[in-house]
């Protein structure tokens, strides 16, 4: 249950009530909220004089629920905005990993040419083998910062573990929490303490309830700027890398107040299917797409099979723009 306290409630009193109810006390703008487990359905009578409003909840999807906030949250970074009453769809693109000065510069230049404002590339890669390329680390973050300075691009990059969480928070405009880190509470709690937007990817073996509850850790810890990213779940199918859960995306759209971004690249795992999937994803009316593109995918150090080369990405981007027109969406 979310309990909104009356404006004048003294913070010390709010804290005491929070302790008694085993609730999280959250300052949201000028509001003080107590968030209890959703099993609590009525507030204690003794607190009535301090309570403005109560929101009984069906489950522990609480701050992220449309039962609590009726409109999509508006999320801003740089000059970009998604959610709220905007009909914007962000195309977030770039190579899987920062690999070299030349590679990331070519990537940045293509995005600028197309009018895309956000460059995404990983520097700390959560690989499934310790013998694969692990990312350029801090050196990669510095290259991304250079691209931001030179081209005015916003940067989204991934935090893999607690050893570099502060560095990623400092360098990134949007912090990506990858599928394998969705349950990393050190990362979730660190991301709750910044106000920068966080793109939280769904773990490929997690339910929608577990996914959105991970977002609740960030929201209830004080950061209201969370974007959900569906990137495919593991099923019995082996022909594609994962199975993009568009039913799940429909659920997230219908029941949560968080913007949703779909990632066709990691879902299918093969470049041939990315254009078809991207058009389908945009047609769902989500807040954006995450698409991997590399100047020369054949030599990419990670996710080589799924990255579009620049001509293929450019063609797809043109198609997405035409489709967006028909859907009354603006591609940003
Ligand atoms: C990535 O975005 O490059 C990545 C590693 O994705 P995921 O966490 O979805 O596997
Ligand atoms: Mn990747």
Tab-separated table of C-alpha atoms and ligand atoms in Angstrom:
chain	number	residue	atom	x	y	z
A	1	UNK	CA	0.000	0.000	0.000
A	2	UNK	CA	1.166	3.508	-0.714
A	3	UNK	CA	0.204	6.025	1.957
A	4	UNK	CA	0.485	9.677	1.022
A	5	UNK	CA	0.930	11.813	4.119
A	6	UNK	CA	-0.578	15.257	4.634
A	7	UNK	CA	1.703	18.128	3.609
A	8	UNK	CA	2.401	19.358	7.133
A	9	UNK	CA	3.406	15.971	8.613
A	10	UNK	CA	6.693	16.403	10.467
A	11	UNK	CA	9.460	14.259	8.927
A	12	UNK	CA	10.284	12.784	12.343
A	13	UNK	CA	6.668	11.675	12.756
A	14	UNK	CA	6.635	10.248	9.221
A	15	UNK	CA	9.758	8.288	10.113
A	16	UNK	CA	8.164	6.865	13.256
A	17	UNK	CA	5.044	5.814	11.349
A	18	UNK	CA	7.267	4.251	8.694
A	19	UNK	CA	9.153	2.212	11.304
A	20	UNK	CA	5.948	1.013	12.939
A	21	UNK	CA	4.528	-0.117	9.590
A	22	UNK	CA	7.856	-1.530	8.318
A	23	UNK	CA	7.430	0.810	5.390
A	24	UNK	CA	9.866	2.656	3.131
A	25	UNK	CA	9.634	6.422	3.580
A	26	UNK	CA	10.036	8.173	0.240
A	27	UNK	CA	10.128	11.887	-0.509
A	28	UNK	CA	8.503	12.313	-3.936
A	29	UNK	CA	8.644	16.001	-4.885
A	30	UNK	CA	6.880	17.739	-2.006
A	31	UNK	CA	5.068	14.549	-0.977
A	32	UNK	CA	6.036	12.138	1.752
A	33	UNK	CA	5.037	8.571	0.955
A	34	UNK	CA	5.054	5.468	3.098
A	35	UNK	CA	5.271	2.304	1.038
A	36	UNK	CA	4.296	-0.819	2.920
A	37	UNK	CA	4.146	-4.406	1.669
A	38	UNK	CA	1.130	-4.693	-0.634
A	39	UNK	CA	-0.411	-7.251	1.751
A	40	UNK	CA	-1.483	-4.303	3.935
A	41	UNK	CA	-4.849	-3.137	2.601
A	42	UNK	CA	-5.989	-0.559	5.167
A	43	UNK	CA	-4.034	2.087	7.071
A	44	UNK	CA	-4.158	2.045	10.901
A	45	UNK	CA	-6.983	4.212	12.262
A	46	UNK	CA	-4.519	5.990	14.609
A	47	UNK	CA	-2.727	7.600	11.621
A	48	UNK	CA	-5.893	8.918	9.945
A	49	UNK	CA	-5.234	12.578	10.820
A	50	UNK	CA	-1.853	12.486	9.028
A	51	UNK	CA	-3.025	10.695	5.903
A	52	UNK	CA	-3.931	12.517	2.691
A	53	UNK	CA	-4.661	9.480	0.538
A	54	UNK	CA	-4.131	5.720	0.467
A	55	UNK	CA	-3.504	3.502	-2.539
A	56	UNK	CA	-4.168	-0.158	-1.744
A	57	UNK	CA	-2.238	-2.274	-4.239
A	58	UNK	CA	-2.808	-5.676	-5.826
A	59	UNK	CA	0.866	-6.653	-5.633
A	60	UNK	CA	4.329	-5.286	-4.816
A	61	UNK	CA	4.337	-3.553	-8.201
A	62	UNK	CA	3.436	-0.285	-6.498
A	63	UNK	CA	5.284	2.917	-7.505
A	64	UNK	CA	5.553	1.530	-11.053
A	65	UNK	CA	1.855	0.744	-11.211
A	66	UNK	CA	-0.789	2.664	-13.136
A	67	UNK	CA	-2.961	2.143	-10.048
A	68	UNK	CA	-0.699	4.684	-8.356
A	69	UNK	CA	0.277	7.077	-11.183
A	70	UNK	CA	-2.231	7.245	-13.979
A	71	UNK	CA	0.090	8.668	-16.658
A	72	UNK	CA	3.328	7.341	-18.093
A	73	UNK	CA	6.319	8.855	-16.358
A	74	UNK	CA	8.145	11.449	-18.403
A	75	UNK	CA	11.872	10.709	-18.662
A	76	UNK	CA	14.360	13.316	-19.886
A	77	UNK	CA	18.012	13.167	-20.827
A	78	UNK	CA	19.862	15.904	-22.676
A	79	UNK	CA	17.407	17.382	-25.174
A	80	UNK	CA	15.425	14.134	-25.392
A	81	UNK	CA	12.199	13.218	-23.658
A	82	UNK	CA	9.978	10.111	-23.730
A	83	UNK	CA	6.779	9.177	-21.910
A	84	UNK	CA	4.363	11.672	-20.378
A	85	UNK	CA	2.030	13.051	-23.040
A	86	UNK	CA	4.777	12.981	-25.685
A	87	UNK	CA	4.455	10.619	-28.599
A	88	UNK	CA	8.196	10.176	-28.923
A	89	UNK	CA	10.011	6.954	-29.697
A	90	UNK	CA	13.746	7.000	-29.046
A	91	UNK	CA	15.987	5.009	-31.352
A	92	UNK	CA	18.944	4.140	-29.148
A	93	UNK	CA	21.701	2.781	-31.338
A	94	UNK	CA	25.374	1.982	-31.477
A	95	UNK	CA	27.721	-0.980	-31.345
A	96	UNK	CA	27.501	-3.643	-28.647
A	97	UNK	CA	30.923	-2.611	-27.285
A	98	UNK	CA	33.304	0.306	-27.539
A	99	UNK	CA	36.266	-1.354	-29.302
A	100	UNK	CA	38.535	1.443	-30.499
A	101	UNK	CA	38.758	5.174	-31.123
A	102	UNK	CA	38.084	4.706	-34.847
A	103	UNK	CA	35.167	2.305	-34.371
A	104	UNK	CA	33.298	4.507	-31.902
A	105	UNK	CA	33.953	7.648	-33.946
A	106	UNK	CA	32.517	6.015	-37.102
A	107	UNK	CA	29.490	4.976	-35.058
A	108	UNK	CA	29.008	8.484	-33.642
A	109	UNK	CA	29.338	10.074	-37.072
A	110	UNK	CA	26.662	7.869	-38.580
A	111	UNK	CA	24.215	8.700	-35.788
A	112	UNK	CA	24.861	12.418	-36.157
A	113	UNK	CA	24.294	12.164	-39.909
A	114	UNK	CA	20.911	10.528	-39.289
A	115	UNK	CA	19.947	13.060	-36.613
A	116	UNK	CA	19.961	10.487	-33.790
A	117	UNK	CA	20.853	11.989	-30.416
A	118	UNK	CA	21.798	9.000	-28.241
A	119	UNK	CA	24.792	6.698	-28.680
A	120	UNK	CA	24.828	3.381	-26.879
A	121	UNK	CA	27.879	1.174	-26.429
A	122	UNK	CA	29.165	-1.010	-23.609
A	123	UNK	CA	32.530	-0.656	-21.863
A	124	UNK	CA	32.063	-3.254	-19.092
A	125	UNK	CA	30.661	-6.323	-20.818
A	126	UNK	CA	28.938	-9.117	-18.865
A	127	UNK	CA	30.085	-11.998	-21.093
A	128	UNK	CA	29.116	-15.632	-20.736
A	129	UNK	CA	32.790	-16.668	-21.051
A	130	UNK	CA	35.790	-15.184	-19.209
A	131	UNK	CA	37.851	-15.761	-22.396
A	132	UNK	CA	35.725	-13.426	-24.545
A	133	UNK	CA	36.352	-9.684	-24.931
A	134	UNK	CA	35.416	-8.067	-21.608
A	135	UNK	CA	35.186	-4.444	-22.786
A	136	UNK	CA	37.547	-1.476	-22.694
A	137	UNK	CA	36.522	-0.414	-19.202
A	138	UNK	CA	37.344	3.112	-18.088
A	139	UNK	CA	39.238	3.799	-21.314
A	140	UNK	CA	35.989	3.076	-23.193
A	141	UNK	CA	34.016	5.435	-20.941
A	142	UNK	CA	36.517	8.172	-21.763
A	143	UNK	CA	36.070	7.555	-25.491
A	144	UNK	CA	32.304	7.828	-25.070
A	145	UNK	CA	32.729	11.082	-23.148
A	146	UNK	CA	34.847	12.365	-26.037
A	147	UNK	CA	32.030	11.553	-28.477
A	148	UNK	CA	29.606	13.448	-26.275
A	149	UNK	CA	31.929	16.477	-26.188
A	150	UNK	CA	32.699	16.453	-29.907
A	151	UNK	CA	29.281	15.551	-31.349
A	152	UNK	CA	26.814	16.601	-28.639
A	153	UNK	CA	25.538	13.016	-28.377
A	154	UNK	CA	24.052	11.607	-25.192
A	155	UNK	CA	25.615	8.432	-23.946
A	156	UNK	CA	24.070	5.242	-22.657
A	157	UNK	CA	26.363	2.584	-21.295
A	158	UNK	CA	26.100	-0.445	-19.096
A	159	UNK	CA	27.127	-1.075	-15.505
A	160	UNK	CA	28.245	-4.684	-15.016
A	161	UNK	CA	29.128	-4.784	-11.314
A	162	UNK	CA	29.769	-2.720	-8.218
A	163	UNK	CA	33.476	-2.118	-8.989
A	164	UNK	CA	32.675	0.637	-11.496
A	165	UNK	CA	29.094	1.646	-10.743
A	166	UNK	CA	30.093	5.182	-9.675
A	167	UNK	CA	32.215	5.712	-12.813
A	168	UNK	CA	29.316	4.686	-15.087
A	169	UNK	CA	26.889	6.916	-13.168
A	170	UNK	CA	29.321	9.807	-13.599
A	171	UNK	CA	29.959	9.339	-17.348
A	172	UNK	CA	26.574	8.149	-18.666
A	173	UNK	CA	23.470	10.183	-19.483
A	174	UNK	CA	21.454	6.977	-19.167
A	175	UNK	CA	22.718	4.070	-17.079
A	176	UNK	CA	21.987	0.637	-18.506
A	177	UNK	CA	21.520	-2.287	-16.149
A	178	UNK	CA	21.888	-5.439	-18.240
A	179	UNK	CA	19.764	-8.563	-18.188
A	180	UNK	CA	22.294	-10.468	-16.074
A	181	UNK	CA	22.539	-7.605	-13.547
A	182	UNK	CA	18.780	-7.114	-13.118
A	183	UNK	CA	19.018	-8.768	-9.710
A	184	UNK	CA	22.233	-7.068	-8.557
A	185	UNK	CA	21.064	-5.195	-5.503
A	186	UNK	CA	24.307	-3.249	-5.145
A	187	UNK	CA	23.749	-1.816	-8.630
A	188	UNK	CA	20.009	-1.269	-8.107
A	189	UNK	CA	20.615	0.575	-4.839
A	190	UNK	CA	23.433	2.696	-6.290
A	191	UNK	CA	21.193	3.642	-9.233
A	192	UNK	CA	18.450	4.626	-6.786
A	193	UNK	CA	20.732	7.327	-5.372
A	194	UNK	CA	21.191	9.230	-8.651
A	195	UNK	CA	18.519	11.087	-10.615
A	196	UNK	CA	19.922	9.999	-13.981
A	197	UNK	CA	17.617	7.798	-16.073
A	198	UNK	CA	18.162	4.068	-15.725
A	199	UNK	CA	17.403	1.608	-18.518
A	200	UNK	CA	16.652	-1.639	-16.712
A	201	UNK	CA	16.771	-4.753	-18.868
A	202	UNK	CA	14.645	-7.767	-18.049
A	203	UNK	CA	16.557	-10.843	-16.955
A	204	UNK	CA	15.972	-13.555	-19.559
A	205	UNK	CA	14.723	-15.990	-16.914
A	206	UNK	CA	12.529	-13.659	-14.913
A	207	UNK	CA	8.805	-13.077	-14.730
A	208	UNK	CA	7.259	-9.696	-15.405
A	209	UNK	CA	6.464	-9.424	-11.689
A	210	UNK	CA	10.132	-9.976	-10.764
A	211	UNK	CA	11.262	-7.563	-13.474
A	212	UNK	CA	9.057	-4.701	-12.335
A	213	UNK	CA	9.890	-5.408	-8.688
A	214	UNK	CA	13.546	-4.808	-9.580
A	215	UNK	CA	12.464	-1.420	-10.916
A	216	UNK	CA	10.688	-0.848	-7.577
A	217	UNK	CA	14.084	-1.005	-5.807
A	218	UNK	CA	15.248	1.982	-7.854
A	219	UNK	CA	11.968	3.898	-7.580
A	220	UNK	CA	11.520	3.349	-3.839
A	221	UNK	CA	15.167	4.256	-3.239
A	222	UNK	CA	14.551	7.745	-4.641
A	223	UNK	CA	15.138	7.693	-8.417
A	224	UNK	CA	11.861	8.127	-10.325
A	225	UNK	CA	13.518	7.875	-13.760
A	226	UNK	CA	13.314	4.231	-14.765
A	227	UNK	CA	12.803	2.857	-18.280
A	228	UNK	CA	11.976	-0.835	-18.738
A	229	UNK	CA	13.622	-2.797	-21.534
A	230	UNK	CA	12.311	-6.141	-22.797
A	231	UNK	CA	15.182	-7.920	-24.573
A	232	UNK	CA	13.956	-11.461	-24.998
A	233	UNK	CA	13.434	-14.341	-22.612
A	234	UNK	CA	14.674	-17.916	-22.755
A	235	UNK	CA	12.196	-20.442	-24.104
A	236	UNK	CA	12.458	-23.938	-25.631
A	237	UNK	CA	13.281	-22.349	-28.996
A	238	UNK	CA	16.868	-22.623	-30.204
A	239	UNK	CA	16.692	-21.178	-33.730
A	240	UNK	CA	16.675	-17.653	-32.330
A	241	UNK	CA	18.873	-16.469	-29.459
A	242	UNK	CA	15.937	-15.548	-27.217
A	243	UNK	CA	12.186	-15.000	-27.664
A	244	UNK	CA	11.070	-11.367	-27.658
A	245	UNK	CA	8.147	-11.232	-25.256
A	246	UNK	CA	5.757	-8.835	-26.963
A	247	UNK	CA	2.924	-10.107	-24.755
A	248	UNK	CA	5.072	-8.982	-21.833
A	249	UNK	CA	5.572	-5.607	-23.498
A	250	UNK	CA	1.786	-5.254	-23.846
A	251	UNK	CA	1.455	-6.083	-20.135
A	252	UNK	CA	4.065	-3.479	-19.160
A	253	UNK	CA	2.342	-0.857	-21.328
A	254	UNK	CA	-1.064	-1.623	-19.857
A	255	UNK	CA	-0.225	-1.980	-16.168
A	256	UNK	CA	2.844	0.149	-15.450
A	257	UNK	CA	3.624	3.852	-15.604
A	258	UNK	CA	7.188	3.278	-16.833
A	259	UNK	CA	8.279	3.907	-20.432
A	260	UNK	CA	9.067	0.698	-22.330
A	261	UNK	CA	11.898	0.137	-24.774
A	262	UNK	CA	12.194	-2.999	-26.895
A	263	UNK	CA	15.489	-4.562	-27.920
A	264	UNK	CA	15.065	-6.675	-31.053
A	265	UNK	CA	18.842	-7.111	-31.529
A	266	UNK	CA	19.574	-9.133	-28.387
A	267	UNK	CA	16.249	-10.951	-28.683
A	268	UNK	CA	16.699	-12.585	-32.067
A	269	UNK	CA	20.502	-12.540	-32.047
A	270	UNK	CA	20.780	-12.410	-35.853
A	271	UNK	CA	20.936	-9.311	-38.028
A	272	UNK	CA	18.590	-10.771	-40.681
A	273	UNK	CA	15.578	-10.477	-38.372
A	274	UNK	CA	16.279	-7.116	-36.756
A	275	UNK	CA	14.547	-4.888	-39.393
A	276	UNK	CA	11.291	-6.919	-39.350
A	277	UNK	CA	11.231	-7.040	-35.572
A	278	UNK	CA	12.065	-3.343	-35.222
A	279	UNK	CA	9.092	-2.355	-37.369
A	280	UNK	CA	6.804	-4.640	-35.361
A	281	UNK	CA	8.116	-3.204	-32.085
A	282	UNK	CA	7.591	0.389	-33.181
A	283	UNK	CA	4.051	-0.445	-34.295
A	284	UNK	CA	3.273	-1.568	-30.713
A	285	UNK	CA	3.550	2.056	-29.668
A	286	UNK	CA	6.403	1.730	-27.194
A	287	UNK	CA	8.725	4.560	-26.132
A	288	UNK	CA	11.737	3.340	-28.042
A	289	UNK	CA	13.947	0.732	-29.605
A	290	UNK	CA	17.467	-0.398	-28.845
A	291	UNK	CA	19.288	-1.516	-31.996
A	292	UNK	CA	22.896	-2.645	-32.312
A	293	UNK	CA	24.866	-1.403	-35.311
A	294	UNK	CA	28.592	-1.658	-36.034
A	295	UNK	CA	30.799	-0.181	-38.788
A	296	UNK	CA	31.979	-3.714	-39.641
A	297	UNK	CA	29.902	-6.361	-37.817
A	298	UNK	CA	32.064	-9.235	-39.128
A	299	UNK	CA	34.947	-8.142	-36.884
A	300	UNK	CA	32.832	-7.021	-33.887
A	301	UNK	CA	34.320	-8.199	-30.590
A	302	UNK	CA	30.905	-8.982	-29.085
A	303	UNK	CA	27.462	-9.813	-30.497
A	304	UNK	CA	28.841	-9.905	-34.076
A	305	UNK	CA	25.976	-11.904	-35.568
A	306	UNK	CA	23.212	-9.496	-34.559
A	307	UNK	CA	24.681	-6.096	-35.387
A	308	UNK	CA	23.475	-4.288	-38.498
A	309	UNK	CA	26.111	-2.702	-40.714
A	310	UNK	CA	25.707	1.024	-41.292
A	311	UNK	CA	23.944	0.825	-44.689
A	312	UNK	CA	21.410	-1.676	-43.298
A	313	UNK	CA	20.841	0.450	-40.202
A	314	UNK	CA	20.423	3.594	-42.319
A	315	UNK	CA	17.807	1.871	-44.451
A	316	UNK	CA	15.963	0.581	-41.391
A	317	UNK	CA	16.029	4.019	-39.782
A	318	UNK	CA	14.375	5.501	-42.906
A	319	UNK	CA	11.687	2.815	-42.762
A	320	UNK	CA	11.084	3.457	-39.067
A	321	UNK	CA	10.660	7.169	-39.759
A	322	UNK	CA	8.019	6.501	-42.441
A	323	UNK	CA	6.239	4.068	-40.158
A	324	UNK	CA	6.382	6.577	-37.288
A	325	UNK	CA	4.590	9.118	-39.493
A	326	UNK	CA	1.703	6.703	-40.018
A	327	UNK	CA	1.590	5.985	-36.273
A	328	UNK	CA	1.730	9.683	-35.315
A	329	UNK	CA	4.966	9.087	-33.437
A	330	UNK	CA	8.111	11.199	-33.497
A	331	UNK	CA	11.382	9.349	-33.754
A	332	UNK	CA	13.993	11.037	-31.572
B	1	LIG	C1	23.911	-5.365	-24.316
B	1	LIG	O1	22.987	-4.532	-24.268
B	1	LIG	O2	24.894	-5.261	-25.070
B	1	LIG	C2	23.753	-6.578	-23.483
B	1	LIG	C3	24.785	-7.220	-22.975
B	1	LIG	O3	22.463	-6.918	-23.358
B	1	LIG	P1	21.715	-7.893	-22.318
B	1	LIG	O4	22.042	-7.390	-20.959
B	1	LIG	O5	20.272	-7.707	-22.698
B	1	LIG	O6	22.190	-9.284	-22.593
B	2	LIG	MN1	25.205	-6.552	-27.159
